[in-house]
Tab-separated table of C-alpha atoms in Angstrom:
chain	number	residue	atom	x	y	z
L	983	MET	CA	24.738	-0.301	13.110
L	984	ASN	CA	23.596	-0.649	9.511
L	985	TYR	CA	21.532	1.754	7.736
L	986	CYS	CA	18.195	-0.153	7.948
L	987	SER	CA	18.330	-0.839	11.871
L	988	MET	CA	18.795	3.076	12.337
L	989	TYR	CA	15.018	3.424	11.289
L	990	ILE	CA	13.521	0.524	13.290
L	991	GLY	CA	10.457	1.980	15.263
L	992	THR	CA	10.533	5.347	13.264
L	993	HIS	CA	8.621	6.652	10.309
L	994	LEU	CA	10.825	6.481	7.305
L	995	GLU	CA	9.070	9.613	6.046
L	996	ASN	CA	10.825	11.708	8.648
L	997	PHE	CA	14.331	10.933	7.153
L	998	MET	CA	13.756	10.083	3.598
L	999	HIS	CA	12.381	11.623	0.278
L	1000	THR	CA	9.089	10.259	-0.488
L	1001	LYS	CA	10.315	8.611	-3.685
L	1002	GLN	CA	12.961	6.718	-1.363
L	1003	VAL	CA	10.143	5.553	0.831
L	1004	GLY	CA	8.198	4.465	-2.063
L	1005	ASP	CA	11.078	2.529	-3.511
L	1006	ILE	CA	11.777	0.829	-0.138
L	1007	ALA	CA	7.780	-0.195	-0.105
L	1008	GLU	CA	8.074	-1.527	-3.692
L	1009	ALA	CA	11.274	-3.460	-3.020
L	1010	ALA	CA	9.742	-5.015	0.305
L	1011	ILE	CA	6.645	-5.946	-1.639
L	1012	ILE	CA	8.657	-7.543	-4.629
L	1013	LEU	CA	10.845	-9.597	-2.028
L	1014	ARG	CA	7.755	-10.927	-0.440
L	1015	ALA	CA	6.082	-11.918	-3.778
L	1016	LEU	CA	9.162	-13.650	-4.830
L	1017	GLU	CA	9.523	-15.474	-1.348
L	1018	LYS	CA	6.105	-16.764	-2.172
L	1019	GLY	CA	7.133	-18.045	-5.619
L	1020	TRP	CA	5.244	-15.463	-7.552
L	1021	SER	CA	6.554	-13.782	-10.703
L	1022	VAL	CA	7.028	-10.013	-10.561
L	1023	SER	CA	7.297	-7.706	-13.639
L	1024	LYS	CA	7.787	-4.082	-13.719
L	1025	PRO	CA	6.561	-1.658	-16.473
L	1026	ILE	CA	9.064	0.479	-18.157
L	1027	GLY	CA	8.606	4.250	-17.341
L	1028	GLU	CA	6.309	5.838	-14.902
L	1029	ASN	CA	3.310	6.284	-16.996
L	1030	GLN	CA	1.189	3.452	-15.740
L	1031	ARG	CA	-1.225	3.633	-12.730
L	1032	TYR	CA	0.236	0.296	-11.457
L	1033	ASP	CA	3.747	-0.124	-10.136
L	1034	LEU	CA	4.009	-3.963	-10.792
L	1035	ILE	CA	2.358	-6.943	-12.432
L	1036	ILE	CA	2.375	-9.958	-10.047
L	1037	ASP	CA	1.609	-13.457	-11.318
L	1038	ASP	CA	0.459	-15.616	-8.413
L	1039	GLY	CA	0.381	-18.685	-10.722
L	1040	SER	CA	-3.279	-18.405	-11.652
L	1041	THR	CA	-3.832	-14.531	-12.201
L	1042	LEU	CA	-1.951	-11.566	-13.341
L	1043	HIS	CA	-2.550	-8.471	-10.957
L	1044	LYS	CA	-1.977	-4.874	-11.783
L	1045	VAL	CA	-0.523	-3.734	-8.224
L	1046	GLN	CA	-0.133	-0.377	-6.953
L	1047	CYS	CA	2.410	-0.177	-4.162
L	1048	LYS	CA	2.191	1.995	-0.949
L	1049	SER	CA	3.957	2.631	2.036
L	1050	ALA	CA	1.955	2.831	5.248
L	1051	LYS	CA	2.415	4.108	8.899
L	1052	LEU	CA	1.482	2.470	12.376
L	1053	THR	CA	-0.449	4.910	14.517
L	1054	ASP	CA	-2.268	3.773	17.686
L	1055	ASN	CA	-2.131	-0.035	16.559
L	1056	ILE	CA	-3.733	0.883	13.268
L	1057	ILE	CA	-1.800	0.666	9.929
L	1058	VAL	CA	-2.967	3.510	7.838
L	1059	GLY	CA	-2.251	3.837	4.115
L	1060	SER	CA	-2.948	6.505	1.693
L	1061	ILE	CA	-4.189	4.759	-1.473
L	1062	SER	CA	-4.825	7.806	-3.687
L	1063	ARG	CA	-2.626	9.625	-6.056
L	1064	ILE	CA	-1.592	13.232	-6.329
L	1065	SER	CA	-0.767	15.187	-9.327
L	1066	ARG	CA	0.410	18.707	-9.630
L	1067	ASN	CA	-1.080	21.232	-11.866
L	1068	GLY	CA	1.261	24.438	-11.527
L	1069	ASP	CA	1.022	25.424	-7.839
L	1070	VAL	CA	-2.191	23.213	-7.077
L	1071	PHE	CA	-1.899	19.627	-5.996
L	1072	VAL	CA	-4.838	17.448	-7.016
L	1073	ARG	CA	-5.807	14.055	-5.168
L	1074	HIS	CA	-7.089	11.367	-7.591
L	1075	LYS	CA	-8.900	8.022	-6.612
L	1076	TYR	CA	-7.920	4.907	-8.393
L	1077	THR	CA	-10.492	2.786	-10.235
L	1078	THR	CA	-10.611	-1.094	-10.655
L	1079	ASP	CA	-9.907	-0.460	-14.337
L	1080	GLU	CA	-6.501	0.883	-13.588
L	1081	ILE	CA	-5.479	-1.523	-10.834
L	1082	ASP	CA	-6.448	-4.769	-9.158
L	1083	VAL	CA	-4.684	-4.678	-5.642
L	1084	PHE	CA	-2.950	-2.357	-3.336
L	1085	ALA	CA	0.224	-3.879	-1.745
L	1086	LEU	CA	1.053	-1.917	1.471
L	1087	TYR	CA	4.397	-2.248	3.305
L	1088	CYS	CA	4.459	-0.857	6.864
L	1089	PRO	CA	8.152	-0.440	7.940
L	1090	ASP	CA	7.039	-0.010	11.625
L	1091	VAL	CA	5.822	-3.739	11.791
L	1092	LYS	CA	8.125	-4.859	8.701
L	1093	GLU	CA	5.005	-6.440	7.140
L	1094	CYS	CA	3.327	-6.417	3.589
L	1095	TYR	CA	-0.367	-6.494	3.149
L	1096	TRP	CA	-2.429	-7.353	0.002
L	1097	ILE	CA	-5.777	-5.659	-0.484
L	1098	SER	CA	-8.064	-6.090	-3.459
L	1099	CYS	CA	-9.529	-3.108	-5.011
L	1100	LYS	CA	-13.015	-4.611	-5.001
L	1101	ASP	CA	-12.863	-4.598	-1.199
L	1102	LEU	CA	-12.265	-0.973	-1.282
L	1103	MET	CA	-14.977	0.393	-3.516
L	1104	VAL	CA	-17.017	3.580	-2.891
L	1105	ASP	CA	-20.490	4.626	-4.311
L	1106	ASP	CA	-18.845	6.700	-7.046
L	1107	GLY	CA	-17.178	3.681	-8.626
L	1108	ASN	CA	-13.746	4.583	-7.443
L	1109	VAL	CA	-11.603	3.096	-4.694
L	1110	GLN	CA	-11.593	4.741	-1.374
L	1111	SER	CA	-8.633	7.081	-0.765
L	1112	SER	CA	-7.099	5.536	2.517
L	1113	ILE	CA	-7.165	2.372	4.345
L	1114	LYS	CA	-6.868	1.376	7.800
L	1115	LEU	CA	-5.878	-2.080	9.076
L	1116	ARG	CA	-6.102	-2.807	12.908
L	1117	ILE	CA	-3.417	-4.902	14.696
L	1118	LYS	CA	-5.949	-5.938	17.220
L	1119	GLN	CA	-9.894	-6.264	17.078
L	1120	SER	CA	-11.697	-3.235	18.171
L	1121	SER	CA	-14.054	-3.552	21.082
L	1122	GLY	CA	-16.626	-1.241	19.990
L	1123	ASN	CA	-19.852	-1.545	18.109
L	1124	ASN	CA	-18.403	-1.227	14.607
L	1125	GLN	CA	-16.470	-4.577	14.562
L	1126	HIS	CA	-18.147	-5.405	11.209
L	1127	LYS	CA	-16.392	-2.469	9.691
L	1128	THR	CA	-12.909	-3.372	11.116
L	1129	ARG	CA	-10.317	-4.765	8.696
L	1130	LEU	CA	-7.673	-6.771	10.666
L	1131	ALA	CA	-4.164	-6.533	9.461
L	1132	LYS	CA	-3.676	-10.159	9.935
L	1133	ASP	CA	-6.258	-10.942	7.239
L	1134	TYR	CA	-4.402	-9.100	4.682
L	1135	ILE	CA	-0.713	-10.178	5.147
L	1136	LEU	CA	0.955	-10.872	1.852
């Protein structure tokens, strides 16, 4: 059994440091972009709001990579950032000035998703703090609000 196969069907967060989980998500997203023939650049250091610059051949995208979880046929990704001020943790929302795209990797389904920040805007001009992508169309009255995962596959 190889290292990766031990985690099939499990949440990586249960076994790894959050930095490792993020590194795996970023690596999966880089691989998927390269498989599509896109160019990938990584900023030096950790001071940028974005993790990657991805050139799809026509546009340079500032990309923030995130890991996501599958829960009840819904892929859930937290797309905010957390900073620490002493013993206090503060959640910050991203803006479209900081990044262009969220790229999510869900290890439960081994898939990457590409979501434009413009699709995630809220009234205060920031990007919402989480995203939900359904594996299957919902049967309720809120189908117009449903984001289907298949529509965002990278």
